[in-house]
PDB file of C-alpha atoms in Angstrom:
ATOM      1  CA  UNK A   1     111.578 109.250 108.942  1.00 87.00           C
ATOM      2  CA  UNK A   2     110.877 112.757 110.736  1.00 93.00           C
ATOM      3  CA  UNK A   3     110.797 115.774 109.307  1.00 95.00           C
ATOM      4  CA  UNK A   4     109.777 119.826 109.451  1.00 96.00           C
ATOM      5  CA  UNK A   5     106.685 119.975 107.327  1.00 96.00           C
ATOM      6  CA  UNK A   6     105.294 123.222 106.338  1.00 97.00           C
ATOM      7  CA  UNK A   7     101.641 123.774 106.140  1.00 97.00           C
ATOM      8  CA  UNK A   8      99.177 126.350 105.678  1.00 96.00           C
ATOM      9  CA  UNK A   9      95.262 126.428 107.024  1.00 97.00           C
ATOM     10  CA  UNK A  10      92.642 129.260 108.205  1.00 97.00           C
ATOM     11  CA  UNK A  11      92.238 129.219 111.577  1.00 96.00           C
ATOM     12  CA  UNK A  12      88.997 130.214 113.312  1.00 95.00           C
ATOM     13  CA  UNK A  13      89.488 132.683 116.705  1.00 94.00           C
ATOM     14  CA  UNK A  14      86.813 132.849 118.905  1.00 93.00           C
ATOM     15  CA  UNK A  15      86.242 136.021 120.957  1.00 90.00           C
ATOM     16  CA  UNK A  16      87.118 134.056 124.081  1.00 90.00           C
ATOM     17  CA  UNK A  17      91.270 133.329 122.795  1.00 87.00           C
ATOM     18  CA  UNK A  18      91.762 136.823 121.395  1.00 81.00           C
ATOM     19  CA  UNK A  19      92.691 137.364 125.106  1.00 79.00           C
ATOM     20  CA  UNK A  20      96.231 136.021 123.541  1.00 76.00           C
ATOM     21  CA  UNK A  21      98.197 137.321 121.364  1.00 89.00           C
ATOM     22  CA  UNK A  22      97.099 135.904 117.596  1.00 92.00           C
ATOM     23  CA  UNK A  23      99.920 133.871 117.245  1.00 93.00           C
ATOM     24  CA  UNK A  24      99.670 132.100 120.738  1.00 93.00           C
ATOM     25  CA  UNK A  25      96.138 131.547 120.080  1.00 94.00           C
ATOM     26  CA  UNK A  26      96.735 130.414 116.249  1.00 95.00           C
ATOM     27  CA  UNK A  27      99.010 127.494 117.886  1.00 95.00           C
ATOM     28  CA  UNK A  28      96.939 125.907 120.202  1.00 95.00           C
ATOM     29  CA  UNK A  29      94.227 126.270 117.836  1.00 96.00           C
ATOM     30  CA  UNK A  30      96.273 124.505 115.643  1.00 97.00           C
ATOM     31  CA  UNK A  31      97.797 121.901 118.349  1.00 97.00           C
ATOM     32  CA  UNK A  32      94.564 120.908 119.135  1.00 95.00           C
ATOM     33  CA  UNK A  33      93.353 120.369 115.341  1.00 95.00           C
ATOM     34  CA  UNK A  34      96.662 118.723 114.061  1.00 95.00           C
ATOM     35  CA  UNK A  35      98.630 116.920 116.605  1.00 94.00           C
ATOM     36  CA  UNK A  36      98.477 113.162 117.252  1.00 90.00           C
ATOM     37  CA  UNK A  37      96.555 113.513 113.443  1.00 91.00           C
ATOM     38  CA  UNK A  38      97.249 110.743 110.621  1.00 92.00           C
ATOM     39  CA  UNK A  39      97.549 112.480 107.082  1.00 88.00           C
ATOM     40  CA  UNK A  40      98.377 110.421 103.887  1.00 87.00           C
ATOM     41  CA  UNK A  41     100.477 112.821 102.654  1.00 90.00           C
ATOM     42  CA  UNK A  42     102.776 114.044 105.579  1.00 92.00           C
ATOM     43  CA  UNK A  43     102.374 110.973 107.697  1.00 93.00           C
ATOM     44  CA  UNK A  44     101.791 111.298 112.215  1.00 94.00           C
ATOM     45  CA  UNK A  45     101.612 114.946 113.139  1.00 95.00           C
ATOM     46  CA  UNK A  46     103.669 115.128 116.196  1.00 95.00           C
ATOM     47  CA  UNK A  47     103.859 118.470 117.195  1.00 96.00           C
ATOM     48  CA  UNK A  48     102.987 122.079 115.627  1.00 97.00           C
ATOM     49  CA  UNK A  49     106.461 123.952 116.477  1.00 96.00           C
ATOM     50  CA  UNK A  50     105.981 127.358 115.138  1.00 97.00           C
ATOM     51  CA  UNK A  51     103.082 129.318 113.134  1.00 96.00           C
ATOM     52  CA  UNK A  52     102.381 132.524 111.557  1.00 96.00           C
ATOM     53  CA  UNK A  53      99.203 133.810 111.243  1.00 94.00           C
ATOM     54  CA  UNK A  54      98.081 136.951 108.874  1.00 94.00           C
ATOM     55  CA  UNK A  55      96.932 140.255 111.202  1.00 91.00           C
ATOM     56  CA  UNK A  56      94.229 140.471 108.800  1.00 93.00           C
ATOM     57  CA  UNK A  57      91.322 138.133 109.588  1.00 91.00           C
ATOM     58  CA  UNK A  58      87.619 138.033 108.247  1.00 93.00           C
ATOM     59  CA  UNK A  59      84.159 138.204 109.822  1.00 91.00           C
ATOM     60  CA  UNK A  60      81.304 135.919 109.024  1.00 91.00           C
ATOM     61  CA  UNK A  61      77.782 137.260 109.939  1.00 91.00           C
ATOM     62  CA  UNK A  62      76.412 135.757 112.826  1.00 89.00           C
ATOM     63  CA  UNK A  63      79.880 134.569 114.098  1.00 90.00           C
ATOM     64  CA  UNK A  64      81.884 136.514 116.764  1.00 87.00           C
ATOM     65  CA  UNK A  65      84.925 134.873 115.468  1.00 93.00           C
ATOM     66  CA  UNK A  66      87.851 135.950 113.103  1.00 94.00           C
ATOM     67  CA  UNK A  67      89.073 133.510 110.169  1.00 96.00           C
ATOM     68  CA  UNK A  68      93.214 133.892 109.632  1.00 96.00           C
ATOM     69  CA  UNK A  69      95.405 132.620 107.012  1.00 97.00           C
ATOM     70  CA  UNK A  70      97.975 130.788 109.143  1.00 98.00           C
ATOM     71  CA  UNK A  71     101.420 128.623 107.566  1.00 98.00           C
ATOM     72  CA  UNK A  72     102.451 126.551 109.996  1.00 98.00           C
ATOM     73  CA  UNK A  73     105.526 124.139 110.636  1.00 98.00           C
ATOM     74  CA  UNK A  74     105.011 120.163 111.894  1.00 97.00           C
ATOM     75  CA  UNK A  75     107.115 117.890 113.186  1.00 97.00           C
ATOM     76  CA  UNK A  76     105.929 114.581 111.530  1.00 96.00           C
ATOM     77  CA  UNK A  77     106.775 110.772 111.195  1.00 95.00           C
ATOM     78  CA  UNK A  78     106.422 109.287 107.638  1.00 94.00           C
ATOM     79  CA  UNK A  79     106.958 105.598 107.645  1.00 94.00           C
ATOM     80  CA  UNK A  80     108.504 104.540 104.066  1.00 94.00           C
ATOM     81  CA  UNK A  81     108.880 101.213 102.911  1.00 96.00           C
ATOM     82  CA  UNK A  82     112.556  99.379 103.089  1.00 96.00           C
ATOM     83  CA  UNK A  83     113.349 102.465 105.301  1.00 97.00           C
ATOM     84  CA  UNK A  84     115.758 100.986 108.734  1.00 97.00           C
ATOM     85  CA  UNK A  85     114.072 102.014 111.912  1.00 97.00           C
ATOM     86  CA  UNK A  86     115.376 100.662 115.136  1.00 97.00           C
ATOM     87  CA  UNK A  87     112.495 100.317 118.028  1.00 97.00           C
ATOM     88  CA  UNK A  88     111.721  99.103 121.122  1.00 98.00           C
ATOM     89  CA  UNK A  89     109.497  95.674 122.007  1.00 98.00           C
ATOM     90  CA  UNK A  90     106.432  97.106 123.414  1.00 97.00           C
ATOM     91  CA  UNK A  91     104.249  93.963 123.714  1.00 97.00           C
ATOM     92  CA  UNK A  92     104.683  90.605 123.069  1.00 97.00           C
ATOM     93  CA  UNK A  93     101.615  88.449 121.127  1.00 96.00           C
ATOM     94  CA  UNK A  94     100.787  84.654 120.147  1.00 95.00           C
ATOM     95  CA  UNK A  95     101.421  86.140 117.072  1.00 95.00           C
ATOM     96  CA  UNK A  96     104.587  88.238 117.056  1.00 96.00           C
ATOM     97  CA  UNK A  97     105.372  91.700 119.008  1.00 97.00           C
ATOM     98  CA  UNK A  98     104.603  95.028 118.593  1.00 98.00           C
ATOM     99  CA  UNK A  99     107.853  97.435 118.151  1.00 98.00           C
ATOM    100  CA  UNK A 100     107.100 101.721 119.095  1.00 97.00           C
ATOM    101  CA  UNK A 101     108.778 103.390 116.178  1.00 96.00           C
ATOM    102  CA  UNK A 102     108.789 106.892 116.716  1.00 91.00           C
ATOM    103  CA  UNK A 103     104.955 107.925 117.514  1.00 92.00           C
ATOM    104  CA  UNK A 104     103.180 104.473 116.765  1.00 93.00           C
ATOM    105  CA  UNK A 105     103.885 100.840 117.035  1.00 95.00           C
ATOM    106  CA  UNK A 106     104.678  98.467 114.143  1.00 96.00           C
ATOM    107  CA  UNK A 107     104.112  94.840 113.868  1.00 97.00           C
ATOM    108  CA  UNK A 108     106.899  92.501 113.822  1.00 98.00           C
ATOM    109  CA  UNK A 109     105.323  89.477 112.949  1.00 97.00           C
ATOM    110  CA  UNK A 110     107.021  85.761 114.268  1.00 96.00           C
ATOM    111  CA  UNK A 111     107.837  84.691 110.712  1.00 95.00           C
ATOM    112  CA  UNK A 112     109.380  87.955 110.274  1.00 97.00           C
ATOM    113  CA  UNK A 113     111.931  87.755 113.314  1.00 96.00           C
ATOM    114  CA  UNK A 114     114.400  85.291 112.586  1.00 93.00           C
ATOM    115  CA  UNK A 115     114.832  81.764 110.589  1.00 90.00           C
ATOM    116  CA  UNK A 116     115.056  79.815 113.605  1.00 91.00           C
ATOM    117  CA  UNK A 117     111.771  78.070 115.054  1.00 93.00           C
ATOM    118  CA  UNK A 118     109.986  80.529 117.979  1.00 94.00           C
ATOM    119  CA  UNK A 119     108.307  80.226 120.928  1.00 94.00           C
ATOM    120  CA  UNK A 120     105.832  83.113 122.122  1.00 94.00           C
ATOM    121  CA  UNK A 121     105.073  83.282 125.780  1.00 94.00           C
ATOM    122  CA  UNK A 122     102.778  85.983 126.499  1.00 95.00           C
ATOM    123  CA  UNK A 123     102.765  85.489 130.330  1.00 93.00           C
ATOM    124  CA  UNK A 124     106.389  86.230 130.959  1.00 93.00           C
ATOM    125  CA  UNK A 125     106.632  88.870 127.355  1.00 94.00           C
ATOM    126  CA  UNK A 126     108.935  86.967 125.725  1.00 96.00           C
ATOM    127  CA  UNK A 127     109.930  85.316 122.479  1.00 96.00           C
ATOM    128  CA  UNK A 128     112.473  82.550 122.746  1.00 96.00           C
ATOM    129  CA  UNK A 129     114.569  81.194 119.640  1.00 94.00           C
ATOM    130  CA  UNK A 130     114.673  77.094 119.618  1.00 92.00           C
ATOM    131  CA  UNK A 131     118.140  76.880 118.312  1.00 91.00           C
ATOM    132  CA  UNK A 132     120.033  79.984 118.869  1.00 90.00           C
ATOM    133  CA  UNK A 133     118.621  80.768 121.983  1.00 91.00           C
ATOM    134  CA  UNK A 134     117.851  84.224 120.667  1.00 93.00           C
ATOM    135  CA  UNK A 135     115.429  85.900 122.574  1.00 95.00           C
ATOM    136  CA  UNK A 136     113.068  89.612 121.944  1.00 96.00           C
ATOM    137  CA  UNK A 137     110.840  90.827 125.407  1.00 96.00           C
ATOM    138  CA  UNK A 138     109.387  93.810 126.395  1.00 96.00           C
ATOM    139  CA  UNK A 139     112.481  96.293 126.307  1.00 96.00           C
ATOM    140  CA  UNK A 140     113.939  95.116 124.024  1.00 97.00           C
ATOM    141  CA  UNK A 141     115.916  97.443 121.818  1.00 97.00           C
ATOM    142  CA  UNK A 142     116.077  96.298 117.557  1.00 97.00           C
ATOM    143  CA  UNK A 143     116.962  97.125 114.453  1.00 97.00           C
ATOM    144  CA  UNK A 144     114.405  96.054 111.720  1.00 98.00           C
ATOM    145  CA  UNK A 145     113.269  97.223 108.217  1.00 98.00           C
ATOM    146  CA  UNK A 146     109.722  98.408 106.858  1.00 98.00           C
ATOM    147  CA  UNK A 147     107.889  96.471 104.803  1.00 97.00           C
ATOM    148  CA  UNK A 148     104.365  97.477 105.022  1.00 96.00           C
ATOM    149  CA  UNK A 149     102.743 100.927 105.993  1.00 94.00           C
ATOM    150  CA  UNK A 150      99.312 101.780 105.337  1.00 91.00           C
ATOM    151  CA  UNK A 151      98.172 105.340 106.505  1.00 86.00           C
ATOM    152  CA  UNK A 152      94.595 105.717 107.912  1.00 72.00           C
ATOM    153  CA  UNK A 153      93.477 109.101 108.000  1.00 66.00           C
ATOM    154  CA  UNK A 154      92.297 111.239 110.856  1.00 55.00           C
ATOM    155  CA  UNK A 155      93.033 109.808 114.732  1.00 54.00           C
ATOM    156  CA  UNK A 156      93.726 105.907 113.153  1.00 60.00           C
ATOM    157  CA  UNK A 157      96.828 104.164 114.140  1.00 67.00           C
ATOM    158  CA  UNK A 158      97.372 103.276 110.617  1.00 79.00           C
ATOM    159  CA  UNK A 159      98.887 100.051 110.291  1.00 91.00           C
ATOM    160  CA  UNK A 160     103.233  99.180 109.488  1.00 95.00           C
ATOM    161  CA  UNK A 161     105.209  95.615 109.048  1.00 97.00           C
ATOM    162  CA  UNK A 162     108.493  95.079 109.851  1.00 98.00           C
ATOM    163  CA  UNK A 163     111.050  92.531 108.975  1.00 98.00           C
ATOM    164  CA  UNK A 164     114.199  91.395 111.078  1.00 96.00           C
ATOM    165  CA  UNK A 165     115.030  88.657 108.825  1.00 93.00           C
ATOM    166  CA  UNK A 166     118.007  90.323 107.170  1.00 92.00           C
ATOM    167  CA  UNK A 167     121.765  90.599 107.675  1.00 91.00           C
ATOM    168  CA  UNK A 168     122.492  92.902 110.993  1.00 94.00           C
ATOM    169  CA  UNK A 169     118.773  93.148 111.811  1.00 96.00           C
ATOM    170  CA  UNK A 170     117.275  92.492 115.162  1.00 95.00           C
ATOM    171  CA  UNK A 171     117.583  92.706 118.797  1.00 96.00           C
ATOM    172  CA  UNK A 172     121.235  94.758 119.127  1.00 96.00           C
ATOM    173  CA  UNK A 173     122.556  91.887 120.717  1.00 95.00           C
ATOM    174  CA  UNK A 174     121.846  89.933 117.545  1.00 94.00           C
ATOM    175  CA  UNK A 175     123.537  92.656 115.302  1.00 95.00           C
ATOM    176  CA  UNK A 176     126.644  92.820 117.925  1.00 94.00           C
ATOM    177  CA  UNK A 177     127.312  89.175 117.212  1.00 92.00           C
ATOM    178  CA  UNK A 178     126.956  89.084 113.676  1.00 91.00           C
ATOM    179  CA  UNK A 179     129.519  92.448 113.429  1.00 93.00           C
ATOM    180  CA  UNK A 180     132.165  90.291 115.757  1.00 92.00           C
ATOM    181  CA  UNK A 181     131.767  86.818 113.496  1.00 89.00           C
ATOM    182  CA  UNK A 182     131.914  89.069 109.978  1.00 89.00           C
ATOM    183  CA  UNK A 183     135.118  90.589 111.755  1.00 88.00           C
ATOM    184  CA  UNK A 184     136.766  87.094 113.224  1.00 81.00           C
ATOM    185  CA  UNK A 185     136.054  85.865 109.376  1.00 66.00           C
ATOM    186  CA  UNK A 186     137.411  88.794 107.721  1.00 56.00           C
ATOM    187  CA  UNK A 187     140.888  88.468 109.737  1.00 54.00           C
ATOM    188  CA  UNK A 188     141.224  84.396 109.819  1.00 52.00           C
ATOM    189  CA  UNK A 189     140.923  85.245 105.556  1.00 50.00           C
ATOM    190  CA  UNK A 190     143.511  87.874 106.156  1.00 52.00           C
ATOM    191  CA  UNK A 191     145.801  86.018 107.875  1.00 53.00           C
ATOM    192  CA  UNK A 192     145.481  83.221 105.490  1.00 54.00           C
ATOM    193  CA  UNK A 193     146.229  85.603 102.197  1.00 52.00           C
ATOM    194  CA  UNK A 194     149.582  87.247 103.738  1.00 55.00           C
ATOM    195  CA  UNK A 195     152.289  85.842 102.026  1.00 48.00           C
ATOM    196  CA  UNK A 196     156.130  85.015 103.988  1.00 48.00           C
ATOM    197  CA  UNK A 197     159.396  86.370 102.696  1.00 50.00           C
ATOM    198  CA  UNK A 198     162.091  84.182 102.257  1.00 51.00           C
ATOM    199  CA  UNK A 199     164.297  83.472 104.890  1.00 55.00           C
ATOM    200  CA  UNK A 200     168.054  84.437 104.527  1.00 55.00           C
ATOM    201  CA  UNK A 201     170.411  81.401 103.962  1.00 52.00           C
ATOM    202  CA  UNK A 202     172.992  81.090 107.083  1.00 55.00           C
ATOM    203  CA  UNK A 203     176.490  81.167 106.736  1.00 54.00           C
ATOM    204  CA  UNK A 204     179.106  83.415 104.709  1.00 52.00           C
ATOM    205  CA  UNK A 205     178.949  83.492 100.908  1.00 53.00           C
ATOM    206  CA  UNK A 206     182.109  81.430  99.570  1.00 50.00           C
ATOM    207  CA  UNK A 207     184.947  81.899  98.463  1.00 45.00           C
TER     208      UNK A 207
END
């Protein structure tokens, strides 16, 4: 999911960015440390979106630069487990296709797409259902659920797994079928439960 994280760091200024003002400079100080970053505990740093850094700095001998408290706000992407993403087919594998999910791709694995048996052609970026018919390429838009994430730290990809093999998960073609069959069942059972008034007898009551 994404989220405004706040943080806090010192920041070192060198002589050369105190041309800016400090909070300019404390941001693309910090945009250059923290974005595109993998953290364990807030997930893909995105992008720094605001900062605040103390007017009061400190001086280490021998370096021209200042030190400043700075807090900070992120906007991040922390992958959690069973969370629904949807995603787009970025590449398609012997093994399955890689979905982008916010900053970073996740691997939908071929046993992990649908029951049906599947067909992976890498040439054309495709993956073709036997039965159904169904098919996932490059482009294509889905609905799946996590159900592994495992956070490197640093400028690592980290590595995610994600299912389709679920009710009203997959390709939104998939899910747009499966809503109009639930719906077709749930009236056929409606129209099977309504019950008939009597009709009215013809004729006069008698005398």
């Amino acid at each position: 999911m994404f989220a405004i994280v706040h943080m806090s760091d010192v920041v070192r200024i060198p002589p050369n960015r105190l041309t800016n003002s400090l909070k300019d400079a404390a941001i693309q100080i910090l945009k250059e440390k923290y974005e595109s970053m993998i953290s364990p505990d807030v997930g893909y740093v995105i992008m720094i979106t605001d900062a605040d850094a103390s007017s009061v700095g400190k001086l280490v001998a021998g370096d021209g630069a200042t030190y400043h408290k700075v807090t900070f706000k992120a906007l991040t992407f922390y992958p959690k487990l069973q969370e629904i993403v949807e995603g787009e087919v970025v590449e398609i594998t012997d093994f399955g296709a890689f979905v982008r999910i916010g900053p970073t791709d996740a691997l939908l694995h071929l046993s992990q797409i649908t029951d049906d048996y599947l067909k992976s052609d890498v040439k054309q970026g495709v993956i073709v259902a036997n039965q159904t018919a169904r098919s996932l390429k490059i482009g294509s838009k889905l609905r799946a659920r996590i159900t592994a994430v495992s956070l490197g730290k640093g400028a690592g990809m980290g590595k995610i797994g994600i299912t389709c093999r679920q009710p009203f998960l997959g390709a939104v073609e998939w899910i747009a079928e499966e809503i109009k069959k639930a719906k077709g069942g749930g009236e056929k059972e409606k129209q099977g439960g309504q019950t008939v008034a009597p009709k009215e007898k013809k004729g006069g009551d008698k005398k």
